[in-house]
Short mmCIF file of C-alpha atoms in Angstrom, two decimals:
data_model
loop_
_atom_site.label_atom_id
_atom_site.label_comp_id
_atom_site.label_asym_id
_atom_site.label_seq_id
_atom_site.Cartn_x
_atom_site.Cartn_y
_atom_site.Cartn_z
CA MET K 30 96.13 81.99 125.05
CA ALA K 31 99.12 83.90 126.35
CA ARG K 32 102.63 83.13 125.17
CA LYS K 33 106.02 84.63 125.87
CA LEU K 34 107.41 87.21 123.49
CA ASN K 35 111.04 88.26 123.26
CA LEU K 36 111.17 92.03 122.96
CA ARG K 37 114.16 94.37 122.61
CA ILE K 38 113.40 97.93 123.57
CA TRP K 39 115.70 100.89 123.09
CA ARG K 40 116.16 102.69 126.43
CA GLY K 41 118.07 105.88 126.91
CA ASP K 42 118.17 109.56 126.05
CA ALA K 43 120.18 111.95 123.89
CA THR K 44 123.39 111.25 125.81
CA ASP K 45 123.40 107.47 125.74
CA GLY K 46 121.25 104.40 125.40
CA GLY K 47 120.93 100.89 124.08
CA LEU K 48 118.69 97.94 123.41
CA LYS K 49 117.36 96.06 126.45
CA ASP K 50 115.98 92.52 126.23
CA VAL K 51 112.78 91.64 128.01
CA GLN K 52 110.37 88.75 127.94
CA VAL K 53 106.71 89.59 128.16
CA ASP K 54 103.34 87.83 127.92
CA VAL K 55 101.40 88.39 124.74
CA ASN K 56 97.79 87.43 124.04
CA GLU K 57 96.12 86.59 120.78
CA GLY K 58 95.16 89.66 118.76
CA GLU K 59 97.44 92.06 120.59
CA VAL K 60 99.43 94.79 118.90
CA VAL K 61 102.96 95.92 119.68
CA LEU K 62 101.69 98.88 121.70
CA ASP K 63 99.81 96.45 123.99
CA VAL K 64 102.97 94.56 124.86
CA ILE K 65 104.91 97.79 125.35
CA HIS K 66 102.25 98.86 127.83
CA ARG K 67 102.55 95.49 129.58
CA VAL K 68 106.30 95.92 129.85
CA GLN K 69 105.71 99.42 131.24
CA ALA K 70 103.19 98.09 133.78
CA THR K 71 105.19 95.08 134.94
CA GLN K 72 108.91 95.54 134.29
CA MET K 73 109.90 99.06 133.28
CA GLY K 74 107.75 101.55 135.10
CA ASP K 75 109.69 104.51 133.78
CA LEU K 76 109.57 103.47 130.11
CA ALA K 77 108.64 106.52 128.02
CA VAL K 78 106.28 105.94 125.12
CA ARG K 79 104.01 108.39 123.33
CA TRP K 80 100.52 107.13 122.51
CA ASN K 81 96.93 108.26 122.48
CA CYS K 82 94.08 106.74 120.47
CA LYS K 83 95.22 103.13 119.92
CA ALA K 84 93.21 103.20 116.71
CA GLY K 85 95.72 104.38 114.10
CA LYS K 86 94.17 107.82 113.90
CA CYS K 87 96.20 110.09 116.16
CA GLY K 88 99.66 109.32 114.82
CA SER K 89 101.26 109.40 118.28
CA CYS K 90 102.78 105.93 118.62
CA SER K 91 105.13 106.18 115.64
CA MET K 92 108.28 104.16 116.24
CA GLU K 93 110.51 101.69 114.43
CA ILE K 94 109.61 98.04 114.76
CA ASN K 95 112.22 95.63 113.46
CA GLY K 96 113.76 98.61 111.72
CA LYS K 97 110.61 99.68 109.87
CA PRO K 98 108.81 102.93 110.67
CA ARG K 99 105.33 101.92 111.85
CA LEU K 100 102.49 102.74 114.21
CA ALA K 101 102.81 100.47 117.25
CA CYS K 102 99.03 100.41 117.69
CA MET K 103 98.50 99.07 114.17
CA THR K 104 101.24 96.45 114.17
CA GLN K 105 99.93 93.01 115.08
CA VAL K 106 102.33 90.89 117.10
CA ALA K 107 101.00 87.92 115.11
CA SER K 108 102.49 89.43 111.96
CA PHE K 109 105.91 88.30 113.23
CA GLY K 110 107.11 84.73 113.70
CA GLU K 111 106.44 83.18 117.13
CA ASP K 112 110.16 82.71 117.77
CA GLU K 113 111.08 86.10 116.36
CA THR K 114 112.45 88.80 118.63
CA ILE K 115 110.73 92.11 118.04
CA THR K 116 113.02 95.13 118.24
CA VAL K 117 111.46 98.47 119.06
CA THR K 118 113.33 101.77 118.76
CA PRO K 119 112.42 105.44 118.60
CA LEU K 120 112.19 107.20 115.23
CA ARG K 121 115.75 107.54 113.96
CA ALA K 122 115.37 110.77 111.99
CA PHE K 123 114.55 112.97 114.99
CA PRO K 124 116.34 113.82 118.23
CA VAL K 125 115.53 111.35 120.98
CA ILE K 126 114.06 112.70 124.23
CA LYS K 127 113.71 109.52 126.24
CA ASP K 128 113.28 105.85 125.32
CA LEU K 129 110.72 105.65 122.53
CA VAL K 130 109.84 109.34 122.52
CA THR K 131 111.43 111.70 120.02
CA ASP K 132 111.32 115.44 119.50
CA VAL K 133 109.27 115.94 116.34
CA SER K 134 109.14 119.74 116.59
CA PHE K 135 111.05 119.97 113.29
CA ASN K 136 107.76 119.12 111.61
CA TYR K 137 105.82 121.86 113.35
CA LYS K 138 108.41 124.42 112.31
CA LYS K 139 108.12 123.25 108.72
CA ALA K 140 104.32 123.39 108.92
CA MET K 141 104.51 127.05 109.85
CA GLU K 142 106.66 127.77 106.80
CA ILE K 143 103.98 126.61 104.35
CA PRO K 144 101.86 129.58 103.22
CA ALA K 145 98.20 129.11 104.10
CA TYR K 146 95.23 128.80 101.75
CA GLU K 147 94.42 132.14 100.16
CA PRO K 148 90.81 132.43 98.94
CA PRO K 149 89.70 134.97 96.31
CA LYS K 150 89.46 138.44 97.88
CA GLU K 151 85.89 138.96 96.77
CA LEU K 152 84.71 135.69 98.32
CA GLN K 153 82.86 136.16 101.59
CA PRO K 154 82.82 133.52 104.35
CA GLY K 155 80.31 130.81 103.51
CA GLU K 156 80.21 131.62 99.81
CA ALA K 157 82.84 129.15 98.62
CA ARG K 158 81.45 126.33 96.48
CA MET K 159 83.34 123.36 95.07
CA GLN K 160 82.37 120.49 92.84
CA GLN K 161 82.88 116.98 94.19
CA VAL K 162 85.55 116.11 91.56
CA ASP K 163 87.61 119.07 92.73
CA VAL K 164 87.22 118.13 96.39
CA GLU K 165 88.12 114.48 95.91
CA ARG K 166 91.61 115.14 94.67
CA SER K 167 92.80 116.93 97.78
CA GLN K 168 90.62 114.81 100.08
CA GLU K 169 93.22 112.06 99.88
CA PHE K 170 95.84 114.37 101.37
CA ARG K 171 93.49 115.38 104.20
CA LYS K 172 93.64 111.79 105.47
CA CYS K 173 97.11 112.54 106.84
CA ILE K 174 97.25 111.87 110.61
CA GLU K 175 100.63 113.54 111.03
CA CYS K 176 102.36 110.48 112.39
CA PHE K 177 105.50 111.74 110.60
CA LEU K 178 106.50 108.24 109.54
CA CYS K 179 107.03 109.61 106.02
CA GLN K 180 109.26 112.35 107.38
CA ASN K 181 111.16 109.81 109.44
CA THR K 182 111.83 107.41 106.61
CA CYS K 183 112.75 110.06 104.03
CA HIS K 184 116.48 109.61 103.49
CA VAL K 185 116.92 113.28 102.54
CA ILE K 186 116.73 114.20 106.22
CA ARG K 187 117.07 110.82 107.90
CA ASP K 188 120.55 110.35 106.43
CA HIS K 189 121.51 114.01 106.12
CA GLU K 190 120.83 116.15 109.16
CA GLU K 191 122.13 119.21 107.34
CA ASN K 192 119.25 119.04 104.85
CA LYS K 193 116.66 119.77 107.52
CA LYS K 194 117.17 123.50 106.97
CA SER K 195 116.17 123.38 103.32
CA PHE K 196 113.80 120.43 103.04
CA ALA K 197 110.19 120.40 104.18
CA GLY K 198 109.63 116.67 103.65
CA PRO K 199 106.86 114.54 102.15
CA ARG K 200 104.21 115.44 104.73
CA PHE K 201 104.45 119.08 103.70
CA PHE K 202 104.71 118.35 100.00
CA ILE K 203 101.23 116.83 100.22
CA ARG K 204 100.10 120.00 101.99
CA ILE K 205 101.59 122.15 99.23
CA ALA K 206 100.05 119.89 96.56
CA GLU K 207 96.67 120.03 98.27
CA LEU K 208 96.72 123.82 98.18
CA ASP K 209 98.17 124.10 94.69
CA MET K 210 95.42 121.82 93.37
CA HIS K 211 92.70 123.78 95.18
CA PRO K 212 90.53 125.60 92.60
CA LEU K 213 90.06 128.60 94.88
CA ASP K 214 93.60 129.02 96.15
CA MET K 215 94.88 132.29 94.77
CA LEU K 216 98.39 132.34 96.17
CA LYS K 217 100.93 132.94 93.44
CA ASN K 218 104.33 131.27 93.34
CA ARG K 219 103.32 128.20 95.36
CA LYS K 220 105.08 125.98 92.81
CA ARG K 221 108.18 128.13 92.72
CA THR K 222 108.53 128.28 96.49
CA ALA K 223 107.94 124.51 96.70
CA GLN K 224 111.04 124.09 94.58
CA GLU K 225 113.19 126.96 95.79
CA GLU K 226 112.30 127.22 99.48
CA HIS K 227 110.83 123.89 100.54
CA GLY K 228 113.28 121.61 98.75
CA LEU K 229 111.02 119.72 96.35
CA GLY K 230 113.98 119.18 94.04
CA MET K 231 115.80 117.27 96.78
CA CYS K 232 113.30 114.43 96.54
CA ASN K 233 114.56 111.63 94.31
CA ILE K 234 111.27 109.71 94.11
CA THR K 235 112.38 106.61 95.98
CA LYS K 236 108.86 106.31 97.39
CA CYS K 237 109.72 105.31 100.95
CA CYS K 238 107.21 107.88 102.21
CA THR K 239 104.45 106.11 100.30
CA GLU K 240 105.60 102.70 101.55
CA VAL K 241 105.30 103.62 105.22
CA CYS K 242 102.16 105.78 105.15
CA PRO K 243 99.58 104.12 107.45
CA GLU K 244 96.78 105.98 105.66
CA HIS K 245 97.97 104.63 102.29
CA ILE K 246 98.20 108.10 100.80
CA LYS K 247 99.95 107.92 97.44
CA ILE K 248 102.34 110.65 98.50
CA THR K 249 104.77 110.27 95.64
CA ASP K 250 102.43 109.52 92.76
CA ASN K 251 99.65 111.92 93.67
CA ALA K 252 101.47 114.79 95.36
CA ILE K 253 105.23 114.92 94.86
CA ILE K 254 105.43 113.91 91.20
CA PRO K 255 102.49 116.15 90.18
CA MET K 256 104.21 119.03 92.01
CA LYS K 257 107.50 118.25 90.26
CA GLU K 258 105.65 118.33 86.94
CA ARG K 259 104.05 121.66 87.86
CA VAL K 260 107.50 123.02 88.65
CA VAL K 261 108.71 121.81 85.25
CA ASP K 262 105.81 123.78 83.72
CA ILE K 263 107.12 127.04 85.12
CA LYS K 264 110.86 126.47 85.28
CA TYR K 265 112.03 123.87 82.79
CA ASP K 266 109.58 123.89 79.91
CA PRO K 267 110.50 126.71 77.50
CA ALA K 268 107.78 125.77 75.04
CA ARG K 269 105.09 126.30 77.64
CA MET K 270 106.63 129.51 78.85
CA PHE K 271 107.07 131.01 75.41
CA ALA K 272 103.70 129.91 74.14
CA GLY K 273 102.05 131.70 77.03
CA LEU K 274 100.05 128.62 77.91
CA LEU K 275 100.98 129.10 81.49
CA LYS K 276 99.22 132.43 81.70
CA ARG K 277 96.10 131.00 80.21
CA GLU K 278 95.94 128.20 82.74
CA LYS K 279 96.46 130.54 85.65
CA ARG K 280 93.09 131.96 84.79
CA ASN K 281 91.46 128.50 85.12
CA MET S 15 128.76 111.86 111.99
CA SER S 16 125.53 112.59 110.21
CA GLY S 17 122.20 111.02 109.54
CA VAL S 18 121.06 108.27 111.87
CA PHE S 19 124.37 108.55 113.71
CA SER S 20 123.91 112.26 114.48
CA PRO S 21 124.66 113.20 118.11
CA THR S 22 121.06 113.97 119.08
CA ARG S 23 119.54 110.79 117.74
CA ALA S 24 119.07 107.46 119.51
CA LYS S 25 122.45 105.76 119.87
CA ILE S 26 122.11 102.70 117.66
CA LYS S 27 125.21 101.41 115.90
CA GLU S 28 123.46 99.41 113.15
CA ARG S 29 122.72 101.15 109.84
CA THR S 30 119.37 99.38 109.89
CA LEU S 31 117.52 97.03 112.21
CA ARG S 32 115.37 95.63 109.44
CA THR S 33 115.18 91.84 109.62
CA ASP S 34 113.46 91.20 106.30
CA LYS S 35 115.27 90.66 103.00
CA TRP S 36 115.37 94.37 102.15
CA TRP S 37 118.41 93.85 99.93
CA LEU S 38 116.64 91.42 97.60
CA GLU S 39 114.64 93.92 95.54
CA PRO S 40 117.56 96.28 94.80
CA ALA S 41 119.78 93.29 94.06
CA ILE S 42 117.32 91.89 91.50
CA THR S 43 116.79 95.35 90.01
CA PHE S 44 120.53 95.82 89.69
CA ALA S 45 121.04 92.41 88.08
CA VAL S 46 118.25 92.85 85.53
CA LEU S 47 119.03 96.45 84.59
CA PHE S 48 122.76 95.81 84.41
CA SER S 49 122.20 92.77 82.18
CA PHE S 50 120.00 94.86 79.92
CA ILE S 51 122.58 97.65 79.74
CA ILE S 52 125.33 95.19 78.77
CA TYR S 53 123.17 93.53 76.12
CA ALA S 54 121.81 96.83 74.73
CA THR S 55 125.32 98.28 74.51
CA PHE S 56 126.57 95.23 72.61
CA ARG S 57 123.62 95.41 70.23
CA ALA S 58 123.84 99.15 69.70
CA PHE S 59 127.46 98.85 68.60
CA GLU S 60 127.03 95.61 66.65
CA GLY S 61 125.47 97.41 63.68
CA ALA S 62 124.31 94.17 62.05
CA ASN S 63 121.63 91.49 62.25
CA TYR S 64 118.87 93.98 62.96
CA PHE S 65 116.75 93.45 59.86
CA THR S 66 115.31 90.50 58.07
CA GLU S 67 112.34 91.05 55.82
CA PRO S 68 109.77 91.96 57.19
CA LEU S 69 111.16 92.29 60.74
CA ILE S 70 113.27 95.10 62.16
CA SER S 71 114.68 95.27 65.66
CA PRO S 72 113.21 98.03 67.89
CA PHE S 73 116.80 99.00 68.80
CA TYR S 74 117.32 100.09 65.18
CA SER S 75 113.96 101.60 64.30
CA PRO S 76 113.52 104.09 62.77
CA CYS S 77 116.65 103.32 60.75
CA LEU S 78 117.83 106.77 59.65
CA SER S 79 121.45 106.17 58.69
CA GLN S 80 122.90 105.79 55.23
CA ALA S 81 124.45 102.64 56.68
CA CYS S 82 121.02 101.02 57.11
CA VAL S 83 120.60 97.80 55.17
CA ALA S 84 118.23 97.79 52.21
CA GLY S 85 114.58 97.59 53.21
CA SER S 86 115.10 98.62 56.82
CA THR S 87 114.51 102.33 56.28
CA ILE S 88 111.21 104.19 56.17
CA PHE S 89 110.48 104.90 52.51
CA GLY S 90 114.24 105.05 51.91
CA TRP S 91 114.67 108.12 54.11
CA THR S 92 118.27 108.20 55.42
CA PRO S 93 119.12 111.73 56.53
CA VAL S 94 122.09 110.79 58.73
CA SER S 95 125.56 110.02 57.46
CA ALA S 96 126.99 106.56 58.03
CA GLU S 97 130.11 108.11 59.54
CA ILE S 98 130.81 110.94 61.93
CA PHE S 99 134.44 112.18 62.11
CA ASN S 100 135.51 109.04 60.20
CA PHE S 101 133.88 106.91 62.87
CA ALA S 102 131.42 104.35 61.54
CA LEU S 103 128.21 105.03 63.38
CA SER S 104 125.83 102.19 64.08
CA PRO S 105 122.25 103.22 63.12
CA ALA S 106 121.16 102.37 66.67
CA LEU S 107 123.46 104.99 68.19
CA ILE S 108 121.70 107.78 66.30
CA ILE S 109 118.35 107.14 67.95
CA LEU S 110 119.42 105.56 71.22
CA ILE S 111 119.30 108.80 73.21
CA PHE S 112 115.52 109.06 72.91
CA PRO S 113 114.36 105.73 74.38
CA LEU S 114 117.33 105.76 76.75
CA GLY S 115 116.53 109.29 77.90
CA PHE S 116 112.87 108.44 78.37
CA ARG S 117 113.69 105.51 80.63
CA MET S 118 116.54 107.23 82.45
CA THR S 119 114.33 110.16 83.42
CA CYS S 120 111.22 108.05 84.09
CA TYR S 121 109.85 108.55 87.59
CA TYR S 122 109.68 104.80 88.16
CA TYR S 123 113.16 104.00 86.88
CA ARG S 124 114.56 106.83 88.96
CA LYS S 125 113.32 105.05 92.06
CA ALA S 126 114.72 101.75 90.76
CA TYR S 127 118.22 102.90 89.92
CA TYR S 128 118.64 105.39 92.76
CA ARG S 129 118.00 102.46 95.07
CA ALA S 130 119.77 99.66 93.21
CA PHE S 131 122.76 101.46 91.66
CA TRP S 132 123.34 104.55 93.76
CA LEU S 133 122.07 103.16 97.10
CA SER S 134 120.36 106.44 97.80
CA PRO S 135 118.87 104.81 99.78
CA PRO S 136 119.27 101.06 99.11
CA ALA S 137 115.91 100.46 100.83
CA CYS S 138 113.58 102.33 103.14
CA ALA S 139 115.03 102.96 106.61
CA VAL S 140 118.41 101.58 105.53
CA ALA S 141 121.09 104.24 105.92
CA GLU S 142 122.71 105.26 102.66
CA PRO S 143 126.52 105.34 102.38
CA HIS S 144 126.80 108.90 101.01
CA THR S 145 127.92 111.74 103.23
CA LYS S 146 126.34 114.48 101.12
CA TYR S 147 123.08 114.66 99.23
CA THR S 148 121.62 117.37 97.01
CA GLY S 149 118.99 115.34 95.19
CA GLU S 150 117.84 116.59 91.82
CA THR S 151 118.72 120.22 92.44
CA ARG S 152 122.04 120.35 90.60
CA ALA S 153 123.68 119.09 87.41
CA PRO S 154 123.56 116.44 86.20
CA LEU S 155 120.45 115.25 88.04
CA ILE S 156 118.57 118.48 87.42
CA LEU S 157 118.29 117.15 83.85
CA GLN S 158 115.68 114.72 85.15
CA ASN S 159 113.31 117.63 84.58
CA ALA S 160 113.64 116.98 80.84
CA HIS S 161 111.46 113.89 81.18
CA ARG S 162 108.56 115.38 79.27
CA TRP S 163 110.71 116.04 76.20
CA PHE S 164 111.72 112.42 76.10
CA PHE S 165 108.09 111.47 76.65
CA TYR S 166 107.07 113.38 73.52
CA ALA S 167 109.93 111.80 71.57
CA GLY S 168 108.90 108.40 72.93
CA LEU S 169 105.42 108.84 71.49
CA VAL S 170 106.94 109.45 68.05
CA PHE S 171 109.03 106.31 68.43
CA ASN S 172 105.95 104.34 69.39
CA VAL S 173 104.36 105.35 66.10
CA PHE S 174 107.40 104.06 64.20
CA LEU S 175 107.48 100.80 66.15
CA THR S 176 103.75 100.30 65.64
CA TYR S 177 104.32 100.84 61.92
CA ASP S 178 107.04 98.16 62.09
CA ALA S 179 104.58 95.79 63.77
CA VAL S 180 101.96 96.45 61.08
CA ILE S 181 104.31 95.81 58.15
CA SER S 182 105.50 92.62 59.82
CA PHE S 183 102.16 91.15 58.74
CA LYS S 184 103.75 90.63 55.34
CA ASN S 185 105.73 87.64 54.21
CA SER S 186 109.39 87.79 53.23
CA GLU S 187 108.34 88.59 49.63
CA GLY S 188 106.49 91.67 50.83
CA GLN S 189 102.96 90.33 50.36
CA TRP S 190 100.31 91.34 52.91
CA GLY S 191 98.00 89.02 54.81
CA HIS S 192 100.55 86.86 56.57
CA ALA S 193 101.35 86.47 60.23
CA SER S 194 104.39 85.00 61.88
CA VAL S 195 105.80 84.60 65.37
CA GLY S 196 107.85 87.69 64.57
CA SER S 197 104.68 89.69 63.82
CA LEU S 198 103.31 88.78 67.25
CA VAL S 199 106.61 89.60 68.95
CA LEU S 200 106.73 93.09 67.40
CA LEU S 201 103.02 93.65 68.02
CA VAL S 202 103.28 92.74 71.71
CA SER S 203 106.46 94.80 72.09
CA SER S 204 104.98 97.94 70.53
CA THR S 205 101.71 97.54 72.47
CA LEU S 206 103.61 97.31 75.73
CA LEU S 207 105.52 100.46 74.79
CA TRP S 208 102.24 102.31 74.29
CA PHE S 209 101.05 101.18 77.71
CA TYR S 210 104.35 102.26 79.23
CA SER S 211 104.18 105.71 77.60
CA LEU S 212 100.50 106.32 78.29
CA SER S 213 100.82 105.29 81.93
CA CYS S 214 103.68 107.77 82.41
CA HIS S 215 103.38 110.42 85.13
CA THR S 216 104.12 113.14 82.59
CA CYS S 217 101.30 111.88 80.39
CA ARG S 218 99.00 112.01 83.44
CA HIS S 219 100.09 115.57 84.10
CA THR S 220 99.75 116.63 80.47
CA VAL S 221 96.24 115.29 79.88
CA GLY S 222 94.77 116.87 83.00
CA GLY S 223 96.97 116.69 86.05
CA ARG S 224 98.17 120.25 85.66
CA LEU S 225 94.64 121.62 86.05
CA LYS S 226 93.43 123.22 89.26
CA HIS S 227 89.82 122.93 88.26
CA PHE S 228 88.71 119.49 87.11
CA SER S 229 85.02 120.38 87.03
CA ALA S 230 85.67 123.12 84.49
CA HIS S 231 87.37 120.65 82.11
CA PRO S 232 85.25 117.47 82.10
CA ILE S 233 86.92 115.85 79.05
CA ARG S 234 90.44 116.38 80.38
CA TYR S 235 89.26 115.15 83.78
CA LYS S 236 87.97 111.97 82.14
CA LEU S 237 91.27 111.51 80.33
CA TRP S 238 93.13 112.09 83.60
CA THR S 239 91.08 109.41 85.35
CA LEU S 240 91.81 106.95 82.53
CA VAL S 241 95.54 107.67 82.56
CA SER S 242 95.49 107.47 86.37
CA VAL S 243 94.21 103.89 86.10
CA LEU S 244 97.14 103.03 83.84
CA ASN S 245 99.51 105.03 86.02
CA HIS S 246 98.90 102.65 88.94
CA LYS S 247 100.58 99.97 86.81
CA HIS S 248 103.40 102.14 85.48
CA GLN S 249 106.06 100.10 87.26
CA GLN S 250 104.79 96.87 85.73
CA PHE S 251 104.54 98.42 82.26
CA ALA S 252 108.10 99.71 82.66
CA TRP S 253 109.41 96.19 83.21
CA TYR S 254 107.13 94.43 80.73
CA SER S 255 107.95 96.90 77.96
CA LEU S 256 111.68 96.61 78.68
CA ALA S 257 111.43 92.83 78.47
CA GLY S 258 109.30 93.13 75.32
CA VAL S 259 111.82 95.34 73.54
CA ALA S 260 114.74 93.13 74.58
CA PHE S 261 113.00 89.97 73.44
CA ALA S 262 111.93 91.55 70.15
CA ASP S 263 115.56 92.48 69.48
CA ILE S 264 116.80 89.01 70.43
CA TYR S 265 114.17 87.43 68.20
CA VAL S 266 115.02 89.57 65.17
CA ARG S 267 118.73 88.98 65.69
CA GLN S 268 118.29 85.23 65.93
CA VAL S 269 116.17 85.17 62.78
CA ALA S 270 118.58 87.49 60.96
CA THR S 271 121.57 85.29 61.79
CA GLY S 272 119.67 82.17 60.74
CA ALA S 273 119.76 80.67 64.23
CA TRP S 274 115.94 80.69 64.43
CA THR S 275 113.33 80.36 61.69
CA ASN S 276 110.50 82.86 61.73
CA PHE S 277 107.51 80.51 61.77
CA TYR S 278 104.52 81.69 59.70
CA PHE S 279 101.02 80.84 60.95
CA PHE S 280 99.58 81.69 57.52
#
């Protein structure tokens, strides 16, 4: 049965904007993206919203709902109180283009800065073999749908625009971790560049990236902290360096 | 203007639009940790009421100072002077850096105190008050990378505290085969400390996490999976072990001052 929902939607662009109140019908089982579409169809024909799959798999409809970074297509209206006003804004870490659409190109630039997988030179296409236990570890990171909610909520860049130059962000730390944990990746210095070029040391482990990940990837526990520990191995652990253990493990 | 108020971002004047009680968790964390810091500081400087046969407070163990009261040392070993520069040094102050350093550099506690004390950030998607941020790239926070050294020291301390728990199964005349409330308190406290240490992210890394090739190291992989199970509960073990240590100290102090009687089951 339909009921009325009070919705506040941010409208505007990079020059100006503000929250606009609307009242819209909502049906049982609907998600926030459904009601945004209804507003677009009935009241605000020029409302800009990015969306695609409506199944939580494309990562397009990232926005902030009552201040929390979320996917609009995976946020049930019923998860809020019936009298509660739902406030919807664009992602607040990225430049706004129009209404609920932001410019997330920062992330694509950072993606290009991560060195690619480098297989052993002698390995021919089709010859690579991996055991299941080795695959499973990085499989978790491959679940990433690139919604960039983790990037958006990370205070290192959300609250400090100037850090965008030197900080890749949690999405790309899981990419680096995935490659560094790959048994066949031969690229040297991946740990060192993670720290010195991609800003791993800027992360202070406050775990907001993990909290907002719609794929429930343990970004901090399984990627960032293991990478920080690997950096300690090569930069801050004199016993390991002097004992030559590091060299031995490089051969593994 | 920086951060969420940067010129290119959506013009929203609020620091956050969150409507839930996002402030509650950091507020509770602050209250509990601050209370512990105050209490631990008082106890570390008190220098008394930390031993009553056969119980010793975890704040004072191992007791290494020549100021340690009779019976509280390990086989009478007291390598540290009772005074430094004519300043009477409480035995707790000699060893405090190790458990303190372990918790201060712990990956869980970092999250807790960065949020609750330094508001960096106070909660997710809540703008922090600082205008500049360099994370753990510079002094003093670059010292967080010393976590593994404190982890190793913490393991040594766990051995001492487990030893304390074992000898607490004596009576006040030093005879074995007795158990008191104090024995259980020290046993639970030291057990929780083992769980806290073994669930640590550094432990997970050390036993197998640093490997690229799990299938080539099946035993270390198995150890890694076991520590990973504990690691999921690291936050809980951090709090439980903190509470366990605090209560063990309170219990020993109360018994030592005569306020409480250490009840013997047998």
